[in-house]
PDB file of C-alpha atoms and ligand atoms in Angstrom:
ATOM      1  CA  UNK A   1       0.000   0.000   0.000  1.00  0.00           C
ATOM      2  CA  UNK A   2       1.223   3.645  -0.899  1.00  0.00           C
ATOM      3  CA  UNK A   3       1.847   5.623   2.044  1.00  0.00           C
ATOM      4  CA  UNK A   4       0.880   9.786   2.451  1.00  0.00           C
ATOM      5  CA  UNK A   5      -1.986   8.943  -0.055  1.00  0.00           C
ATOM      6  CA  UNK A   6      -2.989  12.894  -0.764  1.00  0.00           C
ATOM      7  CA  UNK A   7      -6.478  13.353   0.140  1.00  0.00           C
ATOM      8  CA  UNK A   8      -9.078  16.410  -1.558  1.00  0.00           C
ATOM      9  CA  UNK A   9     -12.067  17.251  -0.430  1.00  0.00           C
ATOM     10  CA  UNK A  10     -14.689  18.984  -1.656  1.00  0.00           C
ATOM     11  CA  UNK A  11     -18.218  20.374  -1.457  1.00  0.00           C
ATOM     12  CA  UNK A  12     -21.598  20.959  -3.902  1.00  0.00           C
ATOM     13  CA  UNK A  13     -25.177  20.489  -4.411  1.00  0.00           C
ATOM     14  CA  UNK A  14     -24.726  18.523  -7.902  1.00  0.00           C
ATOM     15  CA  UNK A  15     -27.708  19.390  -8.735  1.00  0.00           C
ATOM     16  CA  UNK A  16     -28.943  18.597 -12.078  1.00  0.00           C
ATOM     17  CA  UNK A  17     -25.588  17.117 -12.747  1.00  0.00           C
ATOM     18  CA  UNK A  18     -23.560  18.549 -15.348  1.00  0.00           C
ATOM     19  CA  UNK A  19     -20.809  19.219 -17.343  1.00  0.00           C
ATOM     20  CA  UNK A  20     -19.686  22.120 -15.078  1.00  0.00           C
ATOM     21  CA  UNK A  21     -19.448  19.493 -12.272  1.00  0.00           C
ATOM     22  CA  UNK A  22     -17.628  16.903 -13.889  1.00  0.00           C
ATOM     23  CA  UNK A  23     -15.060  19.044 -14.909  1.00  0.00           C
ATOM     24  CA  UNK A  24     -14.374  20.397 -11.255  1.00  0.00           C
ATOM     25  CA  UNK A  25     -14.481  16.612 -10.030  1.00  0.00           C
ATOM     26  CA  UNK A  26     -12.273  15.691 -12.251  1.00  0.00           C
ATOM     27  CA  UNK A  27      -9.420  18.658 -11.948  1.00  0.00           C
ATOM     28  CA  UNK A  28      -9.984  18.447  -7.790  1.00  0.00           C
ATOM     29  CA  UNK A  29      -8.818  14.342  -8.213  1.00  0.00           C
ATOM     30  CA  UNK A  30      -6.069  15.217 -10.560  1.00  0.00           C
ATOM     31  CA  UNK A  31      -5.072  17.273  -7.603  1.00  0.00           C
ATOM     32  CA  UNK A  32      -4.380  14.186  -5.107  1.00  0.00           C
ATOM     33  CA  UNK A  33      -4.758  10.446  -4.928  1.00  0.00           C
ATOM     34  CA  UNK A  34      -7.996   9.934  -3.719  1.00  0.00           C
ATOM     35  CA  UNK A  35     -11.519  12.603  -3.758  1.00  0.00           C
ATOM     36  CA  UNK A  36     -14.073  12.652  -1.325  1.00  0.00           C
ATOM     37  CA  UNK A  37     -17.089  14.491  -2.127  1.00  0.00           C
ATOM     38  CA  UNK A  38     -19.610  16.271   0.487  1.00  0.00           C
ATOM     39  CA  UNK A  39     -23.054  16.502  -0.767  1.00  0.00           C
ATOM     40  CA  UNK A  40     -25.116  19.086   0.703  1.00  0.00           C
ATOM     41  CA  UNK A  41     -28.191  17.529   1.921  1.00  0.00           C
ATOM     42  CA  UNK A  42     -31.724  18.368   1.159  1.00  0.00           C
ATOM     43  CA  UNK A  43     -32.418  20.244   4.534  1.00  0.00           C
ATOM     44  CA  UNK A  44     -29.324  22.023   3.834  1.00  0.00           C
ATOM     45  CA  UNK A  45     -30.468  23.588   0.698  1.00  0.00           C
ATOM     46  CA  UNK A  46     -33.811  24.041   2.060  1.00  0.00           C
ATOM     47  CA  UNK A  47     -32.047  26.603   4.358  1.00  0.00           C
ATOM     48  CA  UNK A  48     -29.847  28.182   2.723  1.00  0.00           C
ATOM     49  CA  UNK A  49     -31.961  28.591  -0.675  1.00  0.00           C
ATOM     50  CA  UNK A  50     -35.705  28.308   1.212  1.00  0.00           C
ATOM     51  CA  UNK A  51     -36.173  25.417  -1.684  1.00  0.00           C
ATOM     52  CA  UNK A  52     -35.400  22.081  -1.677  1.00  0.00           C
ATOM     53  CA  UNK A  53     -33.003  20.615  -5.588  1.00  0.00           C
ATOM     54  CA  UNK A  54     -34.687  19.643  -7.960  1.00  0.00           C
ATOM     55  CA  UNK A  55     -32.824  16.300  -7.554  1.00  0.00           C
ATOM     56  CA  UNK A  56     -33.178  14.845  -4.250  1.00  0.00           C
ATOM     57  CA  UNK A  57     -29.911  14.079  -1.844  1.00  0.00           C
ATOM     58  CA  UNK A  58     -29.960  10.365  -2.936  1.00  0.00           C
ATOM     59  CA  UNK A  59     -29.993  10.718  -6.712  1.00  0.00           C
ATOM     60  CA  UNK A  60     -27.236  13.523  -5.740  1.00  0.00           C
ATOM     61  CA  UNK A  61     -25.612  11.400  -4.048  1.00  0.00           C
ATOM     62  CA  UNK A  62     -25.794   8.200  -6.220  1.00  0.00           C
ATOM     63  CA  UNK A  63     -24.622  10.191  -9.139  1.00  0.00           C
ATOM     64  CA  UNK A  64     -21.360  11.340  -8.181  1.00  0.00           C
ATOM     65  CA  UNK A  65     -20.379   8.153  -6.183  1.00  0.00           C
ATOM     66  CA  UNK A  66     -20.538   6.610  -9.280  1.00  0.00           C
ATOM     67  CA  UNK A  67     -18.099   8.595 -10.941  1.00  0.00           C
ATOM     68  CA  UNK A  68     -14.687   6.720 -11.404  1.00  0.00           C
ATOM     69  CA  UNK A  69     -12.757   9.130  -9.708  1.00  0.00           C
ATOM     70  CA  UNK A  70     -14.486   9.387  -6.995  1.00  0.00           C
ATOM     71  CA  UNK A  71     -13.405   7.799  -3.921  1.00  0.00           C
ATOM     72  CA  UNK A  72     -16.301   8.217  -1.531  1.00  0.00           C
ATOM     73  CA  UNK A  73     -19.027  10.729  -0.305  1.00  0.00           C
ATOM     74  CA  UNK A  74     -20.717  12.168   2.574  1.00  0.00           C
ATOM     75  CA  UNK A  75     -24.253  14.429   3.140  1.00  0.00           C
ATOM     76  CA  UNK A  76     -22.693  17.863   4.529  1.00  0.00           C
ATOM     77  CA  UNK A  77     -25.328  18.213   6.805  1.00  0.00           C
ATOM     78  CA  UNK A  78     -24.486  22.150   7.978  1.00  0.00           C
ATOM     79  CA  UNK A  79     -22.295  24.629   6.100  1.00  0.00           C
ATOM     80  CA  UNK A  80     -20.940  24.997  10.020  1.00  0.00           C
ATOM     81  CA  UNK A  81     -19.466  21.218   9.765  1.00  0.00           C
ATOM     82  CA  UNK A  82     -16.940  21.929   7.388  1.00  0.00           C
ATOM     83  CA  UNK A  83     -14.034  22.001   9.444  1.00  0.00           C
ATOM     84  CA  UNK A  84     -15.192  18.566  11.469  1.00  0.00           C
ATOM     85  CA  UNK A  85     -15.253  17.262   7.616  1.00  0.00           C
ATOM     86  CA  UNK A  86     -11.960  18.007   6.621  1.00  0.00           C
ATOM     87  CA  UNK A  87     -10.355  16.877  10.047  1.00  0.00           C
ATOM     88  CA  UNK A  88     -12.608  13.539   9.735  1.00  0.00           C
ATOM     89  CA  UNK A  89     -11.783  13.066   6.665  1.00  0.00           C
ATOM     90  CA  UNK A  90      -8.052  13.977   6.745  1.00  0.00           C
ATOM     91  CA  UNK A  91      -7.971  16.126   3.667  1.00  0.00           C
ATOM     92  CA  UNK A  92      -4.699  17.945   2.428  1.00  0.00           C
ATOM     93  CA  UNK A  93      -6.701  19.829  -0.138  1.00  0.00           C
ATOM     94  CA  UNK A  94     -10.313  21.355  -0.079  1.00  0.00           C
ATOM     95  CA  UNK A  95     -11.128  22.123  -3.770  1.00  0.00           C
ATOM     96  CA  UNK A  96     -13.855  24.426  -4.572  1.00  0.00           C
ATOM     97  CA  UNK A  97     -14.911  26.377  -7.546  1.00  0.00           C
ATOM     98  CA  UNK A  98     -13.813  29.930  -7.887  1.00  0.00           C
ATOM     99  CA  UNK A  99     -17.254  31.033  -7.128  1.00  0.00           C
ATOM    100  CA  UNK A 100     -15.995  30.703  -3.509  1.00  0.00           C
ATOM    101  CA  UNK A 101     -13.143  32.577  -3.764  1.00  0.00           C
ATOM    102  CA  UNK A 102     -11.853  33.654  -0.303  1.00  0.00           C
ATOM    103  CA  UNK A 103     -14.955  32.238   1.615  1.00  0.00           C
ATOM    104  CA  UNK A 104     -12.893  28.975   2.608  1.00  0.00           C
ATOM    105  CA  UNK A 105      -9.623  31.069   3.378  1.00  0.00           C
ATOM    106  CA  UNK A 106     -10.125  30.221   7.526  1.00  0.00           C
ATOM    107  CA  UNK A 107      -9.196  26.405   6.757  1.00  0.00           C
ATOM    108  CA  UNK A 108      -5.699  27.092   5.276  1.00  0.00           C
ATOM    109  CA  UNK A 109      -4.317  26.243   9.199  1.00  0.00           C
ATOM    110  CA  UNK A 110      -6.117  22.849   8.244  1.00  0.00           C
ATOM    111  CA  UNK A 111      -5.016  22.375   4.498  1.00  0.00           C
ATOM    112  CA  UNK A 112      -4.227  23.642   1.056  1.00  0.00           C
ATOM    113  CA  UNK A 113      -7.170  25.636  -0.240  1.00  0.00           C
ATOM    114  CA  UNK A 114      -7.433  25.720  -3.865  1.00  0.00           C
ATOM    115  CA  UNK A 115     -10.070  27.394  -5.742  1.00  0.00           C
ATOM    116  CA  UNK A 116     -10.721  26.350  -9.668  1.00  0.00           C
ATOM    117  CA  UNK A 117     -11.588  27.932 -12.201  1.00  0.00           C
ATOM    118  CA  UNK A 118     -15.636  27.421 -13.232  1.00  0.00           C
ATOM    119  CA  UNK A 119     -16.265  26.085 -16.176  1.00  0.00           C
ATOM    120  CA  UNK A 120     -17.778  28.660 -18.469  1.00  0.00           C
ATOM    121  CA  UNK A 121     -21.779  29.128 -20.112  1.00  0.00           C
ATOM    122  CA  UNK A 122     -23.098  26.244 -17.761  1.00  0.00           C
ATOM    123  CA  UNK A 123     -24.969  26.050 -14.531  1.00  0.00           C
ATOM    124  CA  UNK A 124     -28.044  24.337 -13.150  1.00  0.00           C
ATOM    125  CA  UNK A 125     -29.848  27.470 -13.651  1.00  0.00           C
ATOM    126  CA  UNK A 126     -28.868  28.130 -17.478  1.00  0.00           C
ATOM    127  CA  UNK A 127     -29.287  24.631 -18.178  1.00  0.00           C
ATOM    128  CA  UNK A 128     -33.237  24.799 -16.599  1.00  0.00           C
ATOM    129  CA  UNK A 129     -33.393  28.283 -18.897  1.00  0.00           C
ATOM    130  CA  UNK A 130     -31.699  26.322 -21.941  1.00  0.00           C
ATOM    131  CA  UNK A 131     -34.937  23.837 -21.072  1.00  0.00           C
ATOM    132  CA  UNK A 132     -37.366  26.676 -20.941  1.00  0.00           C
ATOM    133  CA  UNK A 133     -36.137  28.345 -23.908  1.00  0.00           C
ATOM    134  CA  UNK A 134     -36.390  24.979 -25.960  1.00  0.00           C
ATOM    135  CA  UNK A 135     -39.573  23.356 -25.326  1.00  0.00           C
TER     136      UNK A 135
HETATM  137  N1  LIG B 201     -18.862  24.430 -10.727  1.00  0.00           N
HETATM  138  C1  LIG B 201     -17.942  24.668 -11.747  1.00  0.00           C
HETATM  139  N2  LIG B 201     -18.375  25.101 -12.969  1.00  0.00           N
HETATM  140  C2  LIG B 201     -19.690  25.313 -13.200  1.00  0.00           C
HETATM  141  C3  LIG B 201     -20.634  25.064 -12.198  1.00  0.00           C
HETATM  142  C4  LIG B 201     -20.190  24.613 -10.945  1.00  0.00           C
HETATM  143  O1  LIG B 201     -16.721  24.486 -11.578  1.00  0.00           O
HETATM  144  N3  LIG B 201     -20.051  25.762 -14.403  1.00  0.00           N
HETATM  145  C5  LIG B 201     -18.381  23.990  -9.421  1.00  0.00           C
HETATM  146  C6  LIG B 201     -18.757  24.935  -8.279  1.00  0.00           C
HETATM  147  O2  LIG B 201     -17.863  26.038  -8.233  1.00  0.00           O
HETATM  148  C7  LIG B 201     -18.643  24.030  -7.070  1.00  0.00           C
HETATM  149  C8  LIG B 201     -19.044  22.657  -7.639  1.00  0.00           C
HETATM  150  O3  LIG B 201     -18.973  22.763  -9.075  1.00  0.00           O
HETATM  151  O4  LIG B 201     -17.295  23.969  -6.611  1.00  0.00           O
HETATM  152  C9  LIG B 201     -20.464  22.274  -7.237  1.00  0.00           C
HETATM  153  O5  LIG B 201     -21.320  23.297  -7.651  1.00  0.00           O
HETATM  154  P1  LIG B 201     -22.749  23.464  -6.981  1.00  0.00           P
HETATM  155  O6  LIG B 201     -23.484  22.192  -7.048  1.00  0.00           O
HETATM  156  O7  LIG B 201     -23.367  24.696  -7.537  1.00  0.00           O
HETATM  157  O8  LIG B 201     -22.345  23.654  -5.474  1.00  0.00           O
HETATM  158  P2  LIG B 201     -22.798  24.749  -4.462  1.00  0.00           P
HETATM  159  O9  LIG B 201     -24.287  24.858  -4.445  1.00  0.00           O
HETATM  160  O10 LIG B 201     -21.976  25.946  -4.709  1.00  0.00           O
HETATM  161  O11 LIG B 201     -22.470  24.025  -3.088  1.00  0.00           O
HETATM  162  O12 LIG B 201     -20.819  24.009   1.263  1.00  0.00           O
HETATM  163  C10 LIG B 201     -20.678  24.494  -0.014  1.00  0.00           C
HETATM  164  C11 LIG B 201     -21.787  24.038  -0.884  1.00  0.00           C
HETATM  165  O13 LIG B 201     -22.119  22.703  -0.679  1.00  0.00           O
HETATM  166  C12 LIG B 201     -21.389  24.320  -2.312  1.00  0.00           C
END
């Protein structure tokens, strides 16, 4: 077995999974040896957006454990759990999108932050308008 296996973590909704997502999945494993992959629960979303995804957390969830470089996954159950996550988890890297530049900056004492760039012209939201606008 390899020893000081690098570990990233990261966070989303994955909602409506696309090719925004896979992109950031797949740059924040390229990063490390192994990517674990906190999927904000239902409830979660319910507070923070006052609506619940349009996919629920199991389809979320099911989705991106699938994907072949993903190690494992959890339900981030509270945006407040973040640091228990990364010391549970033992990450060396928490990934995010660039969208949330700066707003992980207090865990650098825990790990690397990195922040990547978004893909561009796609989003849950302009893929539900791309729907709209077609049919
Ligand atoms: N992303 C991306 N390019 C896009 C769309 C999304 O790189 N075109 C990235 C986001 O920056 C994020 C990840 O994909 O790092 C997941 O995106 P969302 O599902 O929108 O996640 P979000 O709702 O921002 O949840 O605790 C933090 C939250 O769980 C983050």
């Amino acid at each position: 077995m390899q020893l000081n296996r690098k570990r990233v973590l990261t966070f989303g909704t994955f909602d409506l999974f696309h090719f925004g997502h896979l992109k950031l999945l797949e740059r924040a494993a390229k990063l490390g040896d192994e990517l674990f992959v906190g999927i904000s629960s239902d409830k979660l979303n319910f507070l923070k957006k006052n609506r619940f995804p349009i996919m629920n957390e199991y389809e979320r969830a099911h989705i991106v454990a699938s994907l072949k470089f993903v190690n494992s996954i959890f339900l981030e159950e509270s945006l407040d759990l973040k640091k228990t996550y990364l010391l549970r988890y033992e990450a060396d890297i928490l990934v995010m999108g660039d969208d949330w530049t700066g707003k992980f900056d207090e865990f650098k004492e825990l790990c690397e932050v990195v922040y990547l760039p978004r893909t561009r012209d796609i989003s849950t939201s302009e893929l539900l308008q791309r729907i709209k606008n077609d049919f």
